[in-house]
mmCIF file of C-alpha atoms in Angstrom:
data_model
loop_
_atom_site.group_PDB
_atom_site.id
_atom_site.type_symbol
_atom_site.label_atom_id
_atom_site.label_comp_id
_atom_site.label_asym_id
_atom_site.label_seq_id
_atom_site.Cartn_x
_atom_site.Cartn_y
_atom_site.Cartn_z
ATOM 1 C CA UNK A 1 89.743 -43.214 41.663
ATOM 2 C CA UNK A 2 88.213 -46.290 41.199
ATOM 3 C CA UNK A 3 88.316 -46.997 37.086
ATOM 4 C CA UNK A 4 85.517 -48.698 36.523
ATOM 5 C CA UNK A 5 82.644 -46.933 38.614
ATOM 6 C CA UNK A 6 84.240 -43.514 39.422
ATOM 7 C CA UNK A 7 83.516 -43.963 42.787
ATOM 8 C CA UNK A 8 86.265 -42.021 45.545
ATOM 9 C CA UNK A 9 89.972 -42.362 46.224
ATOM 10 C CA UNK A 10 91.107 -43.394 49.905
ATOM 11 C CA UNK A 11 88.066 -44.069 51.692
ATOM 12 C CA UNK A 12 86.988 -46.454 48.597
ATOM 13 C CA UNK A 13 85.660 -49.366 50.137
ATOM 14 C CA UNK A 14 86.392 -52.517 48.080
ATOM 15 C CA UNK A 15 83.882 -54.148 46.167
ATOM 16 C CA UNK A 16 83.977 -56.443 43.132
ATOM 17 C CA UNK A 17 84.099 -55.651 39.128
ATOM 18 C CA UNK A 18 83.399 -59.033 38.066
ATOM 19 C CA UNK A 19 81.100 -59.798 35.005
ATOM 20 C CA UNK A 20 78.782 -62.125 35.043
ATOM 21 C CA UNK A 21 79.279 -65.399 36.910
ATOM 22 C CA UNK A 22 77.060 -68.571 37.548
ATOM 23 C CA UNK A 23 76.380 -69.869 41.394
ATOM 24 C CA UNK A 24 76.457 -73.939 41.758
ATOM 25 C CA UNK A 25 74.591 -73.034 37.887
ATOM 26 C CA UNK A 26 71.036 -72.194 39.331
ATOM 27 C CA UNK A 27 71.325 -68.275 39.180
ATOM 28 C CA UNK A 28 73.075 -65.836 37.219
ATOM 29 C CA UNK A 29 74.450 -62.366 38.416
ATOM 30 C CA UNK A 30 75.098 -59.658 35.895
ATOM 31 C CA UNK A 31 77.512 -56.843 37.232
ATOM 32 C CA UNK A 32 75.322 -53.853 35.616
ATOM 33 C CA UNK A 33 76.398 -50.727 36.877
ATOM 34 C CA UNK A 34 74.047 -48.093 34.790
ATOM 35 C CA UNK A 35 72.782 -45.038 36.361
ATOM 36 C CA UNK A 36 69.097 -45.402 37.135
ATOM 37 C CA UNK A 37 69.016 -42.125 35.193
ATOM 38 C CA UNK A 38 70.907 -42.964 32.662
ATOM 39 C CA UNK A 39 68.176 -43.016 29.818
ATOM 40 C CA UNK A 40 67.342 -39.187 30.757
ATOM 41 C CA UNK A 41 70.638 -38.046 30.696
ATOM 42 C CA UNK A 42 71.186 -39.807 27.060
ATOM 43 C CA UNK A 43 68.313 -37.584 25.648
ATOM 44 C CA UNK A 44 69.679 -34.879 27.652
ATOM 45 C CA UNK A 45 72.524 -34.806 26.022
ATOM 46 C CA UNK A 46 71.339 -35.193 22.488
ATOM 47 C CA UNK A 47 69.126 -32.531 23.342
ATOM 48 C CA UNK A 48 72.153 -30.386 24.545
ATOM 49 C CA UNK A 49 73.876 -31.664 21.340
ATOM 50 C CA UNK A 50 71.207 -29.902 19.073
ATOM 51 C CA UNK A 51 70.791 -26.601 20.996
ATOM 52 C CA UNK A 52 74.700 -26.850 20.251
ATOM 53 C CA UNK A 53 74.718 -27.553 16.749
ATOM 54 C CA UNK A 54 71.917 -24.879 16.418
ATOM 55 C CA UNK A 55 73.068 -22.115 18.275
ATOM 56 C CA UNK A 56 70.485 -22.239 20.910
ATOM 57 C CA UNK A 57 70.943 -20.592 24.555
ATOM 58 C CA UNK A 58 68.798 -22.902 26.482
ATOM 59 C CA UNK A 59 67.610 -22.248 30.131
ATOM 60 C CA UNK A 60 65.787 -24.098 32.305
ATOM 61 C CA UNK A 61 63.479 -22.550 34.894
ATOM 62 C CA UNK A 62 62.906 -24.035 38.058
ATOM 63 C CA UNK A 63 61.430 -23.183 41.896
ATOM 64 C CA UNK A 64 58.151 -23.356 43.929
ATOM 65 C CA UNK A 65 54.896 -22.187 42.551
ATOM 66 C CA UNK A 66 54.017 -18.365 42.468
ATOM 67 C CA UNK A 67 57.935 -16.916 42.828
ATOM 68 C CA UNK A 68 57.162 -14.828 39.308
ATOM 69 C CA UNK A 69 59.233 -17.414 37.134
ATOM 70 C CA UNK A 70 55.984 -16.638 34.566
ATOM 71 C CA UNK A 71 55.832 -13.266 35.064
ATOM 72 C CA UNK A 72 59.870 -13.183 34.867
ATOM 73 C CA UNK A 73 59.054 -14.249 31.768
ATOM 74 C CA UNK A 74 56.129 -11.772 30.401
ATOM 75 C CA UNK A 75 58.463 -8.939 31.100
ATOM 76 C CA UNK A 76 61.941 -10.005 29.901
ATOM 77 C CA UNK A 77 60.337 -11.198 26.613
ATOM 78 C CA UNK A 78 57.955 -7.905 26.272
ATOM 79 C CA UNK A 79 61.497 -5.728 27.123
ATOM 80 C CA UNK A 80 63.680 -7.977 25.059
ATOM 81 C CA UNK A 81 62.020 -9.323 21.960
ATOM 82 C CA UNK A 82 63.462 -7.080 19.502
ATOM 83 C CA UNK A 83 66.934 -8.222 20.841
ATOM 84 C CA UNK A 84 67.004 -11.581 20.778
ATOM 85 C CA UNK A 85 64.840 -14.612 19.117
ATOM 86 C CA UNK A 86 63.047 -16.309 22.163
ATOM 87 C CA UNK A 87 61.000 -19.441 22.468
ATOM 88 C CA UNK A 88 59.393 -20.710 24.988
ATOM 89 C CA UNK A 89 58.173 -24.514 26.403
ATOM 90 C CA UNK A 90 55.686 -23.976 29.576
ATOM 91 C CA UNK A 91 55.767 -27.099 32.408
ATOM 92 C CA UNK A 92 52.887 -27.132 34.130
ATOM 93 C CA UNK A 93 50.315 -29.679 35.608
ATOM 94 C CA UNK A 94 46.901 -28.622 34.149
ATOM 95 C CA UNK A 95 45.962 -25.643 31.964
ATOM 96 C CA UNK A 96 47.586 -23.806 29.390
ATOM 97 C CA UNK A 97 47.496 -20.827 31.486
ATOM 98 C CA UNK A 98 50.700 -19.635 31.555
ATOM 99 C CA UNK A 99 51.500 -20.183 27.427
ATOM 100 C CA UNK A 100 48.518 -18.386 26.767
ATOM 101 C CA UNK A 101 50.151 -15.113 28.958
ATOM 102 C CA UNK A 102 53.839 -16.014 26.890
ATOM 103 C CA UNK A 103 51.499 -16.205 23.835
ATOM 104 C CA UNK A 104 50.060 -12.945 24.193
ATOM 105 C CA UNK A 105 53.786 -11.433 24.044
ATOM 106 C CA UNK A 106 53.870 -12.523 20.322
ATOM 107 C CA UNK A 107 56.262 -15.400 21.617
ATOM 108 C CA UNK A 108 56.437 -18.976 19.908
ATOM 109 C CA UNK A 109 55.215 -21.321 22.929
ATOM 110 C CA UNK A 110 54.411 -24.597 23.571
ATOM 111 C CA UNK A 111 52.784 -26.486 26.329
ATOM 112 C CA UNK A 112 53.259 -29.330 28.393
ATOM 113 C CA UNK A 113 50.668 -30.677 30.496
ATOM 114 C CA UNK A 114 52.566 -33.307 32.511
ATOM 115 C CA UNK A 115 49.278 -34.519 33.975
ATOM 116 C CA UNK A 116 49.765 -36.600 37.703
ATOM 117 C CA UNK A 117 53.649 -35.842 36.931
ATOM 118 C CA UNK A 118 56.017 -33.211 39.054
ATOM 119 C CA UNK A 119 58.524 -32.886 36.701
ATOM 120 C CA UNK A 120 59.899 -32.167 33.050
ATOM 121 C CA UNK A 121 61.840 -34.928 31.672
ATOM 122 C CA UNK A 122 64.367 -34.650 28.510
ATOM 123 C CA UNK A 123 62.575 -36.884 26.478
ATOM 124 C CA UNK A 124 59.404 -34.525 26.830
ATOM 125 C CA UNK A 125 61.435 -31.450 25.867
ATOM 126 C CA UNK A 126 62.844 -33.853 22.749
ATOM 127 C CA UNK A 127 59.240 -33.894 21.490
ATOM 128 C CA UNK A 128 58.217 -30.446 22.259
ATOM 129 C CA UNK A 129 61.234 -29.114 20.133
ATOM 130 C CA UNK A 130 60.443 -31.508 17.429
ATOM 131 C CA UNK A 131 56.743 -29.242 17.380
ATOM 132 C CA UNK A 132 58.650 -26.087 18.145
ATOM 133 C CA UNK A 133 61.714 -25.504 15.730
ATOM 134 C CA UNK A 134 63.128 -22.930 17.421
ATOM 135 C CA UNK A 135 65.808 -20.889 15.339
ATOM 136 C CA UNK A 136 69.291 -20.951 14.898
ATOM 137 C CA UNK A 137 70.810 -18.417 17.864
ATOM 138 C CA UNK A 138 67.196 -17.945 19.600
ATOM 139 C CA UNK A 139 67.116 -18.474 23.253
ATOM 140 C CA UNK A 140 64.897 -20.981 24.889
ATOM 141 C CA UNK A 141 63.444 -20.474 28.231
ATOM 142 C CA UNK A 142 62.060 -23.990 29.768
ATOM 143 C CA UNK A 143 59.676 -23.002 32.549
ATOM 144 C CA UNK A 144 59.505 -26.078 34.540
ATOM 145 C CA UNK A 145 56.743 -27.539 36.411
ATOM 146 C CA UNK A 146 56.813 -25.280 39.572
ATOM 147 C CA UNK A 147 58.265 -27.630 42.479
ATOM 148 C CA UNK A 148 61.659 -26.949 44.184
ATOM 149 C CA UNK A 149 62.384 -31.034 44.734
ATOM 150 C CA UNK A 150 61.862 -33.387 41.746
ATOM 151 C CA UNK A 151 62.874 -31.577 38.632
ATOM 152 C CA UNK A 152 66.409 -31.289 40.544
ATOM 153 C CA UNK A 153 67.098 -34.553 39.824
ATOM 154 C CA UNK A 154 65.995 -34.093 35.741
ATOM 155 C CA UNK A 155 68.779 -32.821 33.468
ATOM 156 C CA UNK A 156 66.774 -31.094 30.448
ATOM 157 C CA UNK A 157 70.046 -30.840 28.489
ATOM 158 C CA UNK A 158 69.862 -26.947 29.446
ATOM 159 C CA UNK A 159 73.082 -24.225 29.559
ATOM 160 C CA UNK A 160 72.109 -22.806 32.351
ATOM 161 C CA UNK A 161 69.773 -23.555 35.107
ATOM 162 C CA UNK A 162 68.411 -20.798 36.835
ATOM 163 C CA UNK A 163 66.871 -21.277 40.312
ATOM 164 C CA UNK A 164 63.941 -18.437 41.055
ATOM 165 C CA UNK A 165 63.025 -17.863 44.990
ATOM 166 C CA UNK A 166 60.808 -14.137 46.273
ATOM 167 C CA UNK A 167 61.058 -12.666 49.266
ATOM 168 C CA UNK A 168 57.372 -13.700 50.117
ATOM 169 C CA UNK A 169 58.995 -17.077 50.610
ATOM 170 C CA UNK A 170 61.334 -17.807 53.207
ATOM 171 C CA UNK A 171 65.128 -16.650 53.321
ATOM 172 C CA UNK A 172 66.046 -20.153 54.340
ATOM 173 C CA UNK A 173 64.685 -21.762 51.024
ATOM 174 C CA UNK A 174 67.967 -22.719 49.773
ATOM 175 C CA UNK A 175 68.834 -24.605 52.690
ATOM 176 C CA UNK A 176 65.584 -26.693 52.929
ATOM 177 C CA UNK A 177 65.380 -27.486 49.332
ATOM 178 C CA UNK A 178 69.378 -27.629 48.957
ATOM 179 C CA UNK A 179 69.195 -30.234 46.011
ATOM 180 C CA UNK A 180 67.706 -27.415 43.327
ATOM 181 C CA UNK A 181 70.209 -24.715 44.551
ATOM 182 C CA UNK A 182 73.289 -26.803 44.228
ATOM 183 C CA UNK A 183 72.423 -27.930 40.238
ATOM 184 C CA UNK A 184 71.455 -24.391 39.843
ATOM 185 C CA UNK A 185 73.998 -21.570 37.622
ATOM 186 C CA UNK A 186 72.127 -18.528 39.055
ATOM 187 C CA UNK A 187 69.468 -17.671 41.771
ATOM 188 C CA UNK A 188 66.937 -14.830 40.923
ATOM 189 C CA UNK A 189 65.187 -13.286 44.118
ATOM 190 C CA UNK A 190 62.289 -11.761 43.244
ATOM 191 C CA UNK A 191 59.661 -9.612 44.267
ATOM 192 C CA UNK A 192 62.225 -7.267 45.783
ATOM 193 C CA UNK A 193 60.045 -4.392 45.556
ATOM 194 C CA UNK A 194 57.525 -5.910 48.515
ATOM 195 C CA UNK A 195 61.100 -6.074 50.739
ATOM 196 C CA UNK A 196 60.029 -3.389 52.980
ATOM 197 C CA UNK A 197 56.448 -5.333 53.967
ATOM 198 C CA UNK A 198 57.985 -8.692 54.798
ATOM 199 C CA UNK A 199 59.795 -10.296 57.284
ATOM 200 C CA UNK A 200 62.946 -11.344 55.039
ATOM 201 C CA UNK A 201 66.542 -11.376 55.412
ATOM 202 C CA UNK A 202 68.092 -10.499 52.139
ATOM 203 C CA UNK A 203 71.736 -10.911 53.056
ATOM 204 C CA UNK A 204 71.071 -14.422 55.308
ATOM 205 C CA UNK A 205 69.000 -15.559 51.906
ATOM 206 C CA UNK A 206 71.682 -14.899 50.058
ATOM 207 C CA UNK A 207 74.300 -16.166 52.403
ATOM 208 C CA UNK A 208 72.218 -19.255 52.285
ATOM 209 C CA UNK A 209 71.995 -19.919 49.060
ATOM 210 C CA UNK A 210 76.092 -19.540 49.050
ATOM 211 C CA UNK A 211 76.292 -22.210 51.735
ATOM 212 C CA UNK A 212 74.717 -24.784 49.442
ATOM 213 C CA UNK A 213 76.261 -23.597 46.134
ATOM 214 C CA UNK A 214 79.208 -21.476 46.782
ATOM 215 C CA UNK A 215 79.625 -20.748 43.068
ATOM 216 C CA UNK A 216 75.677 -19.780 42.529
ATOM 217 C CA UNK A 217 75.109 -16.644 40.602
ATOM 218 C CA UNK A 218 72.786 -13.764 42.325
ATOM 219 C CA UNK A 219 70.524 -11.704 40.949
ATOM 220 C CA UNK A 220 67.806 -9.369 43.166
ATOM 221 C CA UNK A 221 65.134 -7.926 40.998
ATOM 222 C CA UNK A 222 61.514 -7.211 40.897
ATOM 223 C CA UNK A 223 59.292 -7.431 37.822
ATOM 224 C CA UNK A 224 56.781 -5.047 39.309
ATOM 225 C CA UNK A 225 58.965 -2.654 39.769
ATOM 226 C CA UNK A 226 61.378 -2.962 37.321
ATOM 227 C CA UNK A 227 64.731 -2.596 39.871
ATOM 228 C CA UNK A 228 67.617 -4.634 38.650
ATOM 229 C CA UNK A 229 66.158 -6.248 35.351
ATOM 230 C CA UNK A 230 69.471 -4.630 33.687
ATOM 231 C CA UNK A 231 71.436 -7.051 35.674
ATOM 232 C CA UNK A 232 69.089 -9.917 34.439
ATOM 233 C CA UNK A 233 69.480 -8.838 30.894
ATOM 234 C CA UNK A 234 73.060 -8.227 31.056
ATOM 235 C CA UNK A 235 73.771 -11.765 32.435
ATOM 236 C CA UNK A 236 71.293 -13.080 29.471
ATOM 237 C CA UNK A 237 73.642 -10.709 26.916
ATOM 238 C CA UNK A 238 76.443 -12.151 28.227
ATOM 239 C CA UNK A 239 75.411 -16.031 28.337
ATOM 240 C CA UNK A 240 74.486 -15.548 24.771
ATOM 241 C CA UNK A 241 77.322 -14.261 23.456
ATOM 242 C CA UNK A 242 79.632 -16.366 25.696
ATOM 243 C CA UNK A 243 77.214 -19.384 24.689
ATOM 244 C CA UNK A 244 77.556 -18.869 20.782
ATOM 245 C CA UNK A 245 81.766 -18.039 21.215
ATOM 246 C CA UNK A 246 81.784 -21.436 22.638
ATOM 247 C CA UNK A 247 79.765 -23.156 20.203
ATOM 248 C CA UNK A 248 81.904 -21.405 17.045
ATOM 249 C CA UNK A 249 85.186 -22.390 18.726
ATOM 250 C CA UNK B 1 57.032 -37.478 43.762
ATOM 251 C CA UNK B 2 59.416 -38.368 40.911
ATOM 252 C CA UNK B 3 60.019 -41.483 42.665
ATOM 253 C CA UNK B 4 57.877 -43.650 40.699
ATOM 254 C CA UNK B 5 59.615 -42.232 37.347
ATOM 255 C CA UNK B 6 63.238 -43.441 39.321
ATOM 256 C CA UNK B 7 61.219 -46.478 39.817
ATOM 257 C CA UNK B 8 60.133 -47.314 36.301
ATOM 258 C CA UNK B 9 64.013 -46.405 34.978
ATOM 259 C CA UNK B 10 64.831 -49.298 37.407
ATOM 260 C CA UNK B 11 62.514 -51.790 35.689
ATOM 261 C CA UNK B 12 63.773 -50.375 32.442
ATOM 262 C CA UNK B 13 67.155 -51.309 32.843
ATOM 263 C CA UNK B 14 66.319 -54.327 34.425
ATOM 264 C CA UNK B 15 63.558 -55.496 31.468
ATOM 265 C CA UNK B 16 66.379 -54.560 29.056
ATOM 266 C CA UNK B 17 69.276 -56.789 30.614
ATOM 267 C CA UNK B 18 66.549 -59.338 31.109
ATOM 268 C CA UNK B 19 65.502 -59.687 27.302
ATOM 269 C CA UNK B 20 69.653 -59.590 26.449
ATOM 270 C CA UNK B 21 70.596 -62.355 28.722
ATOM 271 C CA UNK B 22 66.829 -64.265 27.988
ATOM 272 C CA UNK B 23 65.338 -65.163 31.316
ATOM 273 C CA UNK B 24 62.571 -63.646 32.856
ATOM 274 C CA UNK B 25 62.971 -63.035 36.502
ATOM 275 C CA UNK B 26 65.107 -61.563 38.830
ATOM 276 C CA UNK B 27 65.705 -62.639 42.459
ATOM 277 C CA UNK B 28 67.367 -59.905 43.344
ATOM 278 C CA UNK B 29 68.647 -56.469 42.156
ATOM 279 C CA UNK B 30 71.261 -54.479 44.042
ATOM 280 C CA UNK B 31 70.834 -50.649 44.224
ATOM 281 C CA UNK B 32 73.219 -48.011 45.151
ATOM 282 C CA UNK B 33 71.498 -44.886 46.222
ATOM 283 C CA UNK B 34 73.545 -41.872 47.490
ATOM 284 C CA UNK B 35 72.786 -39.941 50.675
ATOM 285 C CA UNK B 36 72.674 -36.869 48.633
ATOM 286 C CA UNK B 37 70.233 -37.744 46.397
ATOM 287 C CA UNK B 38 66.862 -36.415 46.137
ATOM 288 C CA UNK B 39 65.039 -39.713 46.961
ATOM 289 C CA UNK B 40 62.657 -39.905 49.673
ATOM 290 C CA UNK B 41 63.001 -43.690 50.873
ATOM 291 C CA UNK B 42 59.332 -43.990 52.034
ATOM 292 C CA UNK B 43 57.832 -42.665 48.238
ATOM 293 C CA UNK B 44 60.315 -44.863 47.172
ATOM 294 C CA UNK B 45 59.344 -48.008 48.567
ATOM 295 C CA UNK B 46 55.369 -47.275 48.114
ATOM 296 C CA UNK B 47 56.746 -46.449 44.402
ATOM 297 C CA UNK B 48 58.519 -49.742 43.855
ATOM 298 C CA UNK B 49 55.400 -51.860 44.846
ATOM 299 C CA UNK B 50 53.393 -50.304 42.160
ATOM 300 C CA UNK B 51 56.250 -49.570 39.492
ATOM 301 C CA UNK B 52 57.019 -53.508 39.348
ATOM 302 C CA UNK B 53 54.036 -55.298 38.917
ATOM 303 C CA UNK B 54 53.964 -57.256 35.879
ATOM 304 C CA UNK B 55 57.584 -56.959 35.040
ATOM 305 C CA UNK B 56 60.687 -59.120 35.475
ATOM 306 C CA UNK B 57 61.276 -57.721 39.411
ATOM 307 C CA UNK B 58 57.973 -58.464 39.902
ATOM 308 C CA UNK B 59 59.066 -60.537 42.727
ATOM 309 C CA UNK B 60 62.986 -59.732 43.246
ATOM 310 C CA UNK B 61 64.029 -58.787 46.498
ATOM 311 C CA UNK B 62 65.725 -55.479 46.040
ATOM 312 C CA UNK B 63 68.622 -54.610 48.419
ATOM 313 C CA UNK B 64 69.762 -50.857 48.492
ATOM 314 C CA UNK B 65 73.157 -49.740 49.646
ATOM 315 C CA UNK B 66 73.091 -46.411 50.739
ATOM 316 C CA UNK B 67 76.161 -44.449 50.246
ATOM 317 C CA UNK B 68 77.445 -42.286 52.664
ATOM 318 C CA UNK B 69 78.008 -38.689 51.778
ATOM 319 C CA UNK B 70 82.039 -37.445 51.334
ATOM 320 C CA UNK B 71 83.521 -34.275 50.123
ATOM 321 C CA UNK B 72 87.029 -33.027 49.889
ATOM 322 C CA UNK B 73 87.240 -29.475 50.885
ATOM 323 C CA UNK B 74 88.699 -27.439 47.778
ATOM 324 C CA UNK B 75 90.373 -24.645 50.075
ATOM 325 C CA UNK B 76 92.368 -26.840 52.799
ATOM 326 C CA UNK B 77 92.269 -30.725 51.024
ATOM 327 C CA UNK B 78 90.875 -32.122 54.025
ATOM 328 C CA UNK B 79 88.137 -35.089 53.621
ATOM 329 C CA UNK B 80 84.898 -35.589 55.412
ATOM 330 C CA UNK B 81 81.662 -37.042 55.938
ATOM 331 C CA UNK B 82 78.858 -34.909 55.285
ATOM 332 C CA UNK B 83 75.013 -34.209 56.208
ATOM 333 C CA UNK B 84 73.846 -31.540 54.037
ATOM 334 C CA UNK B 85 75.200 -30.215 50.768
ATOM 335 C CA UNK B 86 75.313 -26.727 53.002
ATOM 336 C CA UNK B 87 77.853 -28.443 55.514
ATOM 337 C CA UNK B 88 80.756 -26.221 55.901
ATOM 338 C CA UNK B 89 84.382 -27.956 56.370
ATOM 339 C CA UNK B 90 85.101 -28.973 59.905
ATOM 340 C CA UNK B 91 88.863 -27.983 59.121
ATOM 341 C CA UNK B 92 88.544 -24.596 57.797
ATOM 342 C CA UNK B 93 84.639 -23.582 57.354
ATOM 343 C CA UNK B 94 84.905 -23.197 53.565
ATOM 344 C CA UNK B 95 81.768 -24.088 51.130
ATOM 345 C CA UNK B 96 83.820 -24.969 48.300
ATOM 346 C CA UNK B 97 83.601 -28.778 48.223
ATOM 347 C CA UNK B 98 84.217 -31.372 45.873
ATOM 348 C CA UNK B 99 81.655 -33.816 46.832
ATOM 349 C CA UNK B 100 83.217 -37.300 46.411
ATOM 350 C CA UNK B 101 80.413 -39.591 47.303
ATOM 351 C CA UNK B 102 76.992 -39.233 48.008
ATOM 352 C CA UNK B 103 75.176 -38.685 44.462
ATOM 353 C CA UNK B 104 75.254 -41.965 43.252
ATOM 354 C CA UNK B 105 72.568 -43.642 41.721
ATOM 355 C CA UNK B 106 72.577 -46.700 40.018
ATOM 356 C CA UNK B 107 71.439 -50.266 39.458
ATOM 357 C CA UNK B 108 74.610 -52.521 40.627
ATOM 358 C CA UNK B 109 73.717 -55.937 40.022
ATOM 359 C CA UNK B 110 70.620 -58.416 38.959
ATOM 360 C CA UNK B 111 70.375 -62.265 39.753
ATOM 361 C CA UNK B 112 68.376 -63.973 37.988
ATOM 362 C CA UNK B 113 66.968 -67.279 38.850
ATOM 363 C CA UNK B 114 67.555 -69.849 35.611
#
């Protein structure tokens, strides 16, 4: 591997690691080699450093609008808030919509409105902590701005990202918005209860989603129902306490 | 359309070097931009038109290397070009790839005119 970019082994195709050097002394060309993203992933990770250094499970949200991530949400911290200390941070466009229905669970919330934008960035989710305080060993649920492409591409300094499709979407979702799917930990499919009423493959959605991300998590549940939230909870018991064994070690 | 965010992290970086070295405009900036990433070239370039007005590549020619995709299959070793992050290995079918190139996504190098 090359040691000063990272960049593959055989098929590495040679290029130069020089610093900067003058040409005939009219221009100057400085060798930079930063990630375009770089300044995201820097808050990122001191975001990722505090949930450590606090305890915090935090999971980041993410698929196209109206898959239930809200509703995912209403119910898990309704069934679960004696459990666990949750906090929330809505992503949305406009409104405060969805933190009003997260407020209305008795859950601390906050909102951000990221106006003409299609994403959360870490540096927002920096400031929205500094507002929030969440507590030592809560878990924090990041509902990002519903879109399945851009917010791929944003590192939040999350745990876990978990990717949220329906079955009143497409089974081949994964495979046209593979980006989101590969970055993702787990995959909830929701909505299972409306299963017999649509035209939707189950096993070729899930097959799919293991094509693009053979190490994805899968969860099928449906809120309205209520069928398979115990496997969503039990993975949520389990991150936690696997989460906080890391962090004490 | 996160492109214009991608697009004002380039001028960032490039604004930053700038004010280290002390000039004030770059001729041309060299980008690598992975096959795999999640950057639509067209919202990119209407991005970049907007994103570098007034800054120091307000008029640098920007060259972008695109990087061919490679993975090494973890199951049977072998290496390969791919499409899709859902391309199976032509060797032995298996998903489980260690993609090798493809992601990357970074500024390479400025020139700056004295």
């Amino acid at each position: 591997m090359c040691g000063v970019c990272g960049c593959g082994t055989e098929s590495h195709e040679h290029h130069e690691h020089g610093h900067t050097h003058n040409h005939s002394g009219s221009k100057k060309i400085i060798e930079v080699e930063k990630d375009i993203l770089y300044e995201n992933n820097l808050l990122a990770e001191r975001n990722r450093g505090y949930f450590n250094a606090k305890n915090i499970l935090c999971l980041n949200l993410v698929s196209s609008p109206g898959s239930g991530k809200t509703t995912l949400l209403e119910r898990t911290l309704t069934d679960l808030k004696d459990k666990y200390p949750f906090v929330v941070i809505e992503g949305d466009q406009q409104t405060t919509n969805d933190a009003d229905r997260i407020h209305a669970t008795g859950t601390k919330v906050t909102q951000i409105n990221t106006g003409k934008g299609c994403h959360l960035d870490a540096h927002m989710i920096l400031h929205a902590l500094q507002g929030l305080k969440p507590a030592e060993n809560s878990i924090l649920f990041i509902e990002n701005v519903g879109n399945l492409v851009c917010p791929a591409m944003f590192d939040l300094g999350e745990g876990e990202r978990v990717v949220v499709m329906s079955v009143t979407e497409g089974d081949d979702k994964p495979l046209k918005y593979p980006d989101m799917f590969h970055t993702s930990h787990l995959c909830i499919i929701n909505k299972t209860d409306l299963l017999p009423y649509v035209k939707f493959d189950l096993d070729k959605a899930i097959e799919n989603a293991k094509k693009v991300n053979p190490n994805l998590e899968i969860i099928t549940l449906s809120c309205t129902s209520g069928e398979g939230m115990t496997k969503w909870y039990d993975w949520l018991k389990e991150k936690s306490y696997a989460y906080n064994e890391a962090v004490m070690s | 359309m996160h492109e214009l965010s991608l697009v004002m992290g380039i001028v960032d970086i490039a604004e930053k070097e700038a004010t280290k070295a002390g000039l004030t405009k770059v001729e041309e900036i060299e980008v690598d931009i992975g096959k795999l990433t999640t950057v639509e070239m067209g919202a990119f370039d209407f991005a970049w038109k907007q994103g570098v007005r007034d800054s120091v590549l307000a008029d640098a020619v920007i060259k972008i290397n695109r990087i061919d995709a490679k993975a090494k299959c973890l199951e049977c070793s072998a290496q390969f070009e791919l499409q899709q992050f859902f391309d199976a290995c032509p060797q032995c079918g298996s998903h489980f790839l260690d993609i090798i190139n493809g992601r990357e996504f970074r500024v390479k190098t400025l020139t700056f005119a004295d």
